[in-house]
Amino acid sequence: MATRKHKLWEGRFAAATAPIVEHFTASIAVDKRLAPYDIAGSLAHCHMLVTRGIISAVDGKRICRGLGEIEQEIADGTFRFDTADEDIHMAIERRLTEKIGPAGGRLHTARSRNDQVSLDLRLFVRAEIGAILKHVTAFQKALAATARKHARVVMPGYTHLQRAQPVLFAHHLLAYHEKLERDGERFADCRRRADVMPLGAGALAGTTFPIDPEQVARELRFARVATNSLDAVSERDFIVEFLAAAAILATHLSRLAEEIVLWSSAEFAFISLPDEFATGSSIMPQKKNPDVAELVRGKTGRVYGNLMAMLTILKGLPLAYNRDLQEDKVPLFDTVDTVKGCLAVLTAMVPRLVVHADRMREAAADSFLLATDVADYLVTKSVPFREAHNLVGQAVRRCLESGRRLEDLPLKEWRELSKAFGSDLREWLSVDAALARRSAGGGTAPANVARRLRGL
Ligand code: ARG
């Protein structure tokens, strides 16, 4: 029942680990992704051990050479990942000792896997935030380019998914640009707090060796060194923050995805999907489905789930390290891959959406979308807004009862409702005028939107 493979920690054990336990506790299949960070961390640690005279320069050289070769083996795909090694940290150390002999056993001086894994995760999160920020910026550029391309397209703006007031399609797209801007800020902010070098915490209490964590921090370009060892090895809040920032980002992408699904339906027909970004049905020959947008929407569930998983793993964990923490990697890696995938596909798809400007304008014109403007007109004639609202409501009712549009009501009828109505009302009953008037604050006025676009 027992394996014969030697463990790095086997000293106190009389019997070997049961295979089922080995299999159950191993994380190497997942955490092998941390290998480049593990090696970078080990190199910095080794350099510091040499500087401080904790290991000899000769051993340090051997270790660094060995780590370099291992890095190459991993890159070439010749490195053997073995479940018996448990995790990537032990796999690399095992291979190092195979290569350079007993000197390999000196690398782990003044270090524990507990501070080592924290370091690897911080390096990973830092690097991935950099990559995600690039994706966010690329998607923002795609949104801005699409907005520019359709700068004059008018659509109905919605509240409660009921047509409400006309807006520019570009204004709608730029709303997502703003959301993405905050998403980027959240990731950058999270990166600031993850940017702490935890080595020196050891297993939990610190180390007896005269280490120099500042040197390691400098080499790995960390902003700060951890100031409490128990905190350093027990905490994953930087992962929670990362997953939370990703969950909010996923919410934004999912809302846009939902709109793409709606807009591409026959009911809206505001856009068509480019063929390359749609899929067909195995049974209905006529179908063209918005699967990309649906999957962006659907994957949000996983991204939320990953956040909940991480919070739940941490809840109730006594200090300091507990093996539960090993479960942090699957949600973290999955979220990284998922949000990068979603951002990349939307960046490619959004600029290629086929926009049906006529259909959008028709939807923006065919309704009571200018009712608010008529009320605003009355206010310019000194009617209190609440009263104006009521009067226009009555006009809307008249129109509904007689199958007319606001524009169809003759001035005589308007004046039956209020003597404040005059012939200049015409100037207010136009979609373009309605857009142009909304120039205050972040309104949809074309001049505003154009200014915003120039600043991007
Ligand atoms: N694979 C472990 C993890 O990801 C590394 C730290 C293990 N430490 C320990 N004492 N068992 O959390």
PDB file of N, CA, C and O in Angstrom, residues 39 80 181 277 357:
ATOM      1  N   ILE A  39      11.087  29.495  -9.090  1.00  0.00           N
ATOM      2  CA  ILE A  39      12.517  29.531  -9.412  1.00  0.00           C
ATOM      3  C   ILE A  39      13.067  30.945  -9.200  1.00  0.00           C
ATOM      4  O   ILE A  39      14.123  31.130  -8.596  1.00  0.00           O
ATOM      5  N   ARG A  80      10.133  16.259 -15.361  1.00  0.00           N
ATOM      6  CA  ARG A  80       9.161  15.228 -14.970  1.00  0.00           C
ATOM      7  C   ARG A  80       8.385  15.693 -13.729  1.00  0.00           C
ATOM      8  O   ARG A  80       8.952  15.832 -12.657  1.00  0.00           O
ATOM      9  N   GLU A 181     -12.537  51.280 -16.713  1.00  0.00           N
ATOM     10  CA  GLU A 181     -11.516  52.139 -16.106  1.00  0.00           C
ATOM     11  C   GLU A 181     -11.421  51.852 -14.602  1.00  0.00           C
ATOM     12  O   GLU A 181     -10.336  51.688 -14.046  1.00  0.00           O
ATOM     13  N   PHE A 277     -18.084  35.252 -35.402  1.00  0.00           N
ATOM     14  CA  PHE A 277     -18.294  35.310 -33.958  1.00  0.00           C
ATOM     15  C   PHE A 277     -19.673  34.792 -33.556  1.00  0.00           C
ATOM     16  O   PHE A 277     -20.186  35.112 -32.496  1.00  0.00           O
ATOM     17  N   ALA A 357     -27.880  51.119 -37.905  1.00  0.00           N
ATOM     18  CA  ALA A 357     -28.146  52.475 -37.431  1.00  0.00           C
ATOM     19  C   ALA A 357     -29.586  52.902 -37.712  1.00  0.00           C
ATOM     20  O   ALA A 357     -30.222  53.558 -36.877  1.00  0.00           O
TER      21      ALA A 357
END
